[in-house]
Coordinates of C-alpha atoms in Angstrom, one line a residue:
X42 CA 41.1 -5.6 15.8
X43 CA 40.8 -9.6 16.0
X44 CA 38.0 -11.2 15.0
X45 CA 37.3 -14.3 16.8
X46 CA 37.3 -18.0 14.9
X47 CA 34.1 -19.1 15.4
X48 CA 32.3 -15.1 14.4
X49 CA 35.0 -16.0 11.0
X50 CA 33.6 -19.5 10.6
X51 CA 29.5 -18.4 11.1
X52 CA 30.1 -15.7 8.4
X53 CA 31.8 -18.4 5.5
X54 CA 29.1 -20.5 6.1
X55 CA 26.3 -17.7 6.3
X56 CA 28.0 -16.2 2.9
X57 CA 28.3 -19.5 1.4
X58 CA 24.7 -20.4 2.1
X59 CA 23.7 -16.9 0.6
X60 CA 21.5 -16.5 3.7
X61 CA 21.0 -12.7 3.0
X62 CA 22.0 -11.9 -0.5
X63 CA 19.1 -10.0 -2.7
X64 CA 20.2 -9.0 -5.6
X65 CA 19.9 -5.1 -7.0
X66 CA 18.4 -3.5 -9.3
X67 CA 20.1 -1.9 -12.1
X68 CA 19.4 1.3 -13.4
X69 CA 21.1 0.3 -16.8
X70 CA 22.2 -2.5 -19.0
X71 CA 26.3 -2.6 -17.0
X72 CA 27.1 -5.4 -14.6
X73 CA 25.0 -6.5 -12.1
X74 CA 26.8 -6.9 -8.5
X75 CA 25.2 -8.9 -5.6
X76 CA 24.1 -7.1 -3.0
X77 CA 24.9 -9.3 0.4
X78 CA 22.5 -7.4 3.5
X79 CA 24.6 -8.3 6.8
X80 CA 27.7 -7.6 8.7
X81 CA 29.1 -10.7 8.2
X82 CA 29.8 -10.3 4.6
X83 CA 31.6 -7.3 5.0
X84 CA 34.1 -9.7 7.7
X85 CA 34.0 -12.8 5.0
X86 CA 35.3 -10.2 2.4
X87 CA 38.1 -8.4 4.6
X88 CA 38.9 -11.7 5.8
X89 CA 39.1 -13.3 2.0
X90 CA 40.3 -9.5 0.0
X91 CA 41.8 -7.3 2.4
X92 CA 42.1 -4.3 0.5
X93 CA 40.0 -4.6 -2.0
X94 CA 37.7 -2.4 -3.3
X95 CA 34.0 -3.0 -2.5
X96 CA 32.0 -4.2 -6.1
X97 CA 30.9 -1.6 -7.8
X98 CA 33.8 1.0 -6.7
X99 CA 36.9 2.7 -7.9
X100 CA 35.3 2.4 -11.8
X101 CA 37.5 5.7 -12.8
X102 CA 36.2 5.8 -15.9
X103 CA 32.6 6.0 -14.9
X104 CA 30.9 9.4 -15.9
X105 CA 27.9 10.8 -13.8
X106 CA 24.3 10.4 -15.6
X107 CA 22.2 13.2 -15.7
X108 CA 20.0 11.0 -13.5
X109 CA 22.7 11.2 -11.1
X110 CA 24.8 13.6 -11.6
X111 CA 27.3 13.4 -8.4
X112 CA 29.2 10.7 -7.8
X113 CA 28.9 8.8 -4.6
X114 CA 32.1 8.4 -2.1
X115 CA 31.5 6.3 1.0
X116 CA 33.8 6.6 4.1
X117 CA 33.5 4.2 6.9
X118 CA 34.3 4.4 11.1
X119 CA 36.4 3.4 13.5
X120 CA 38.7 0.7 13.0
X121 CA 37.5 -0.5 9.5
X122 CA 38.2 -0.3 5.9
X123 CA 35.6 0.6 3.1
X124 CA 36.1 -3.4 2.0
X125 CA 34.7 -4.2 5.4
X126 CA 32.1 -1.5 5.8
X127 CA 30.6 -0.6 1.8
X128 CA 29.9 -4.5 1.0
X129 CA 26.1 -3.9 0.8
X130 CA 25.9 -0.3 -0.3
X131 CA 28.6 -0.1 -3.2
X132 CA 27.2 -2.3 -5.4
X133 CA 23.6 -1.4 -5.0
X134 CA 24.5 2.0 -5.9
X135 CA 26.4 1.0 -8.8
X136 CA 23.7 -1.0 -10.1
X137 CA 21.2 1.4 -9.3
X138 CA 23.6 3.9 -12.1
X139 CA 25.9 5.5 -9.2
X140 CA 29.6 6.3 -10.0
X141 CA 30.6 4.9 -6.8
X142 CA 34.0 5.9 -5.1
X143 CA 35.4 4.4 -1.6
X144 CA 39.1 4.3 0.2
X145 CA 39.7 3.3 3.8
X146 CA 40.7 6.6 5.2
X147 CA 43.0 7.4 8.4
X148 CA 45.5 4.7 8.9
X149 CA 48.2 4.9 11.8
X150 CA 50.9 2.7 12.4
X151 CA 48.6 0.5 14.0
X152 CA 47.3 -1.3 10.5
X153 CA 45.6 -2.1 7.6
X154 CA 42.5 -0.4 9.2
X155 CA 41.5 3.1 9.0
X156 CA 39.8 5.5 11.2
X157 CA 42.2 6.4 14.2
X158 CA 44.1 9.4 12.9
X159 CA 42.7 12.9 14.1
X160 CA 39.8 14.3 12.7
X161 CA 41.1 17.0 10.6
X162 CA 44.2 14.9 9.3
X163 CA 41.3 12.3 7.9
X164 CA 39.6 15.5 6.6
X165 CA 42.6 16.5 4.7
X166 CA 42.5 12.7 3.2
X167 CA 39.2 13.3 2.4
X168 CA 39.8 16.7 0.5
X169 CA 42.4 14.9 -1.5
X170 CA 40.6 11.9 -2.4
X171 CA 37.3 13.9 -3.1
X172 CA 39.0 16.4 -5.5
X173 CA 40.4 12.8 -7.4
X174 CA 37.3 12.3 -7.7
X175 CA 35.8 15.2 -9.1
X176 CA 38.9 15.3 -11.4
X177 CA 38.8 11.6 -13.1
X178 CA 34.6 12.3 -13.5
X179 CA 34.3 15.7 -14.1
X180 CA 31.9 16.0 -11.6
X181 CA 31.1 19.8 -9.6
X182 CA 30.0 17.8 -6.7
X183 CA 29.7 14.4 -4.9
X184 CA 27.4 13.1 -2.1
X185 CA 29.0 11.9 0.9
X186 CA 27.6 8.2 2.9
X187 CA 29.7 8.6 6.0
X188 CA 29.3 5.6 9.0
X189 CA 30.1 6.1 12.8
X190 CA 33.0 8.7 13.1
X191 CA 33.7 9.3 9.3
X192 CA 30.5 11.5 9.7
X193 CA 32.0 14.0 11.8
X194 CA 35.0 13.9 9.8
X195 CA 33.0 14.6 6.8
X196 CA 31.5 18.0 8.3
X197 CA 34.7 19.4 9.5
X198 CA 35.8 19.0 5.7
X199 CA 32.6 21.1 4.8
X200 CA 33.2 23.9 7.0
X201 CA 37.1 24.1 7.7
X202 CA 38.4 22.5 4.1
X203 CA 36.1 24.3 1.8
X204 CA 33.8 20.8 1.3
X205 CA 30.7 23.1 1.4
X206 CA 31.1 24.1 -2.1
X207 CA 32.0 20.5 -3.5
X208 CA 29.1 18.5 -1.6
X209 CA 25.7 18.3 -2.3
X210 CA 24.4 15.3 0.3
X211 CA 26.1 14.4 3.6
X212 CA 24.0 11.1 4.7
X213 CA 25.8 10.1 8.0
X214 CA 24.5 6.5 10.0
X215 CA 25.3 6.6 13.6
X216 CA 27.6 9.7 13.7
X217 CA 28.6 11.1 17.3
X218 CA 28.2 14.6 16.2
X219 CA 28.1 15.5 19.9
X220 CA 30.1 12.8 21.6
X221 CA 29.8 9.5 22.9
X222 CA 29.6 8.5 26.3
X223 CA 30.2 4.8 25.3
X224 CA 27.4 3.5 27.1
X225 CA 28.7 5.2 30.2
X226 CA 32.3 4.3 29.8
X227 CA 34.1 7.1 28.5
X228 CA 33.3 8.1 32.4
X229 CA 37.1 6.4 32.2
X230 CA 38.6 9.3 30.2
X231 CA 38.6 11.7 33.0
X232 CA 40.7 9.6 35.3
X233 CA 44.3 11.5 34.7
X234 CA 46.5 10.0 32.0
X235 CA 43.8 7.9 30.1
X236 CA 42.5 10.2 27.8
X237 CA 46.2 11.1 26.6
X238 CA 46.7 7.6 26.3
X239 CA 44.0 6.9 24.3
X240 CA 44.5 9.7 21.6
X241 CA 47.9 8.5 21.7
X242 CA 46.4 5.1 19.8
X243 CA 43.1 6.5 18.5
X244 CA 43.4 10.6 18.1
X245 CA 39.6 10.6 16.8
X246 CA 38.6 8.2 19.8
X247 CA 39.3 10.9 21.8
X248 CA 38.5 14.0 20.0
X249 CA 34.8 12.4 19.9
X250 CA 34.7 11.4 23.4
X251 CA 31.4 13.2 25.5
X252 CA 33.1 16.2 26.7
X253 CA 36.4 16.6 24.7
X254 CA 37.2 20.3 23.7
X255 CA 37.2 19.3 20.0
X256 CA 33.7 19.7 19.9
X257 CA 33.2 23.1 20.1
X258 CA 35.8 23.0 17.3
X259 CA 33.2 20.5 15.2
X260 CA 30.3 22.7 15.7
X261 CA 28.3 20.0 13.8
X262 CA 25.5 22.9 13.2
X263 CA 24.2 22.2 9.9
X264 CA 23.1 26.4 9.7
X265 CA 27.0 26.8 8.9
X266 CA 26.8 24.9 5.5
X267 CA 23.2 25.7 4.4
X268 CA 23.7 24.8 0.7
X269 CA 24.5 21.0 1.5
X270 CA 21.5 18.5 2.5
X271 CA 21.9 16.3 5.3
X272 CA 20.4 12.6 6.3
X273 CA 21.3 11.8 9.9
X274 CA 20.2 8.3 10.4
X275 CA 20.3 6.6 13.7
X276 CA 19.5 3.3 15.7
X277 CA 18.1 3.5 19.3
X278 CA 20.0 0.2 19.9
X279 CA 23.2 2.0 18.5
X280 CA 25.8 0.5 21.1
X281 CA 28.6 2.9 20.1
X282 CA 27.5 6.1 19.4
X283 CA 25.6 7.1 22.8
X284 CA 23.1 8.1 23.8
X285 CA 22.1 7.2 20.1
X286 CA 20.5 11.0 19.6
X287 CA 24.5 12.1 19.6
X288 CA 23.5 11.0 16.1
X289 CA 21.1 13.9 15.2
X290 CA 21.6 17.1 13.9
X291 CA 19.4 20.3 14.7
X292 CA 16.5 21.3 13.2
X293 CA 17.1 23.1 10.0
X294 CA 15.8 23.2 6.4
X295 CA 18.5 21.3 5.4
X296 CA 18.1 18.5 7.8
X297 CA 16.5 15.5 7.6
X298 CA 16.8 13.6 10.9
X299 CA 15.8 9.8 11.0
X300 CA 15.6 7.5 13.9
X301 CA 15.3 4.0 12.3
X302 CA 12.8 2.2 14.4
X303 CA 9.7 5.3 14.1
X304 CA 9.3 4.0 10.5
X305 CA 10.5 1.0 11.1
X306 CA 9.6 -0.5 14.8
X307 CA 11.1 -4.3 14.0
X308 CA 14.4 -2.8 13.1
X309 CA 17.3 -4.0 15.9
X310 CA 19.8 -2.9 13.8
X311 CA 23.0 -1.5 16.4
X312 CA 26.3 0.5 15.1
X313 CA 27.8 -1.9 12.6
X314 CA 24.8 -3.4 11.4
X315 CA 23.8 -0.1 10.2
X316 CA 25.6 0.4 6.7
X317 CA 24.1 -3.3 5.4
X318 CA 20.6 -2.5 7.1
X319 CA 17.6 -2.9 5.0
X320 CA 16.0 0.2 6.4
X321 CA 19.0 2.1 6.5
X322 CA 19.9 1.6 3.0
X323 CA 16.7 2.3 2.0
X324 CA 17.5 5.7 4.0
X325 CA 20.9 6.0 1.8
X326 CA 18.4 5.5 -1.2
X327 CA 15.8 8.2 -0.4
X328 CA 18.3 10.6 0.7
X329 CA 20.5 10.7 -2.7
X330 CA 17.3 10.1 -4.6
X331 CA 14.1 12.4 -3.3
X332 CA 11.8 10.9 -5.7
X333 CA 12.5 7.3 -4.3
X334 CA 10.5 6.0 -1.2
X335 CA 12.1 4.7 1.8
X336 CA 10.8 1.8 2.9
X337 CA 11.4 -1.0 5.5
X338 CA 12.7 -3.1 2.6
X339 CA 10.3 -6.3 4.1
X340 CA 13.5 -7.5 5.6
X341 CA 14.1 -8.2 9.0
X342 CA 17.6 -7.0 10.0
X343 CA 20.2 -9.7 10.1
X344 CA 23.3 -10.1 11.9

């Protein structure tokens, strides 16, 4: 996916000028990382370190504290990498005491990026990588922070790959659980021959598309896996994911369903902005961490 010269240029400066960098807070005496708030610092570092690891991930020699006992991996969405997506959230959970783990996930011949092999072929990256995990920290379970498709991908793990077991927290931002229409467009996917050509580029595209017989194969009912917790968070001005309440899961015990702008009404967050959103990472925050608050962070959302 290109990225256009001037959206590169705006982002160097705006990272330069360390428009929206706050730093975190660390749990500990380790290294402090940044913590850049903003889609555009995610672009300035694929563009600057493709492939590279978000701060604060891939430390395989971290061990889990009793404080936090599961370690932390973070799959991102459609067309991305985790250097792109996990710029704001990996190293605020590694200074808040987090082992941290990310990898870009369901690569094609298309690229570098990740997220357009079928859902359960990503799942089955995800089992492998996950059980890496739980081998190099010796760790019974991790929590899973899943943005855009990688959240559906994460629950078919849980109930078709044994993830139940090996999850405690599945905290998904803007996840189409239940299909997206695309704002109306994926009207488009019923016209003969489109829809195979699509999962011909993108197999998840389609298998998430409003409507597509893989759903009933998703069954994203969080009754099926009651041991593990789930955070659904969600933007109303969610652009990708629609209608945005795709996003939600059913009432349950184990359910915690958030739309962004009820606590937060000056959120305008939309689908990308979500994993480097103030509110929303507050969201990440509460969700691994009960005894933390959620809060609106007193930061507007920024591009």
């Amino acid at each position: 996916m290109g990225i256009p010269r001037r959206l590169f240029a705006a982002s160097t400066v705006a990272v330069a000028m360390g428009l929206s960098t706050i730093s975190g807070v660390a749990a500990d005496a380790q290294t402090q990382y940044p913590v850049p708030y903003g889609y555009l610092a995610g672009l300035t570092a694929q563009l600057t370190h493709p492939g590279q690891a978000p701060p604060g991930a891939d430390d395989w020699t971290c061990r889990p504290t009793p404080a936090h006992p599961n370690p932390v991996v973070l799959l991102h969405g459609f067309a991305s990498t985790d250097t792109l997506t996990w710029q704001t959230v990996s190293p605020l959970l590694a200074n808040e005491g987090y082992c941290v783990f990310s990898t870009t996930i369901g690569k094609t011949a298309f690229g570098d990026s990740g997220g357009f092999a079928s859902v359960p072929d990503t799942a089955n990256e995800v089992s492998d990588y996950i059980e890496r995990v739980r081998a190099a920290t010796g760790a019974a379970k991790v929590d899973i922070v899943a943005h855009s498709a990688s959240g559906a991908t994460a629950f078919y793990y849980l109930t078709n790959l044994g993830g139940a077991g090996r999850v405690g927290n599945l905290v998904t931002l803007g996840t189409p659980f239940h299909g997206s229409d695309l704002d109306g467009s994926a009207i488009a996917l019923r016209v003969p021959g489109v829809n195979d050509a699509l999962a011909a580029v993108c197999a998840q595209c389609s298998q998430l598309a409003a409507g597509s017989p893989f759903l009933s194969v998703l069954n994203p009912d969080p009754n099926r896996v009651p041991a593990v917790h789930f955070t659904a968070v969600v933007s109303r001005y969610d652009e990708v994911a629609t209608p945005f309440t795709t996003g939600l899961l059913a009432d349950a015990p184990n359910v915690h369903n958030i739309v962004l702008q009820d606590p937060c009404p000056g959120d305008t967050s939309e689908h990308l902005q979500l994993p480097s959103d103030p509110a929303a990472v507050d969201q990440i925050l509460h969700a691994l961490d009960p005894v933390r608050a959620a809060s609106c962070s007193g930061s507007p959302s920024v591009p």
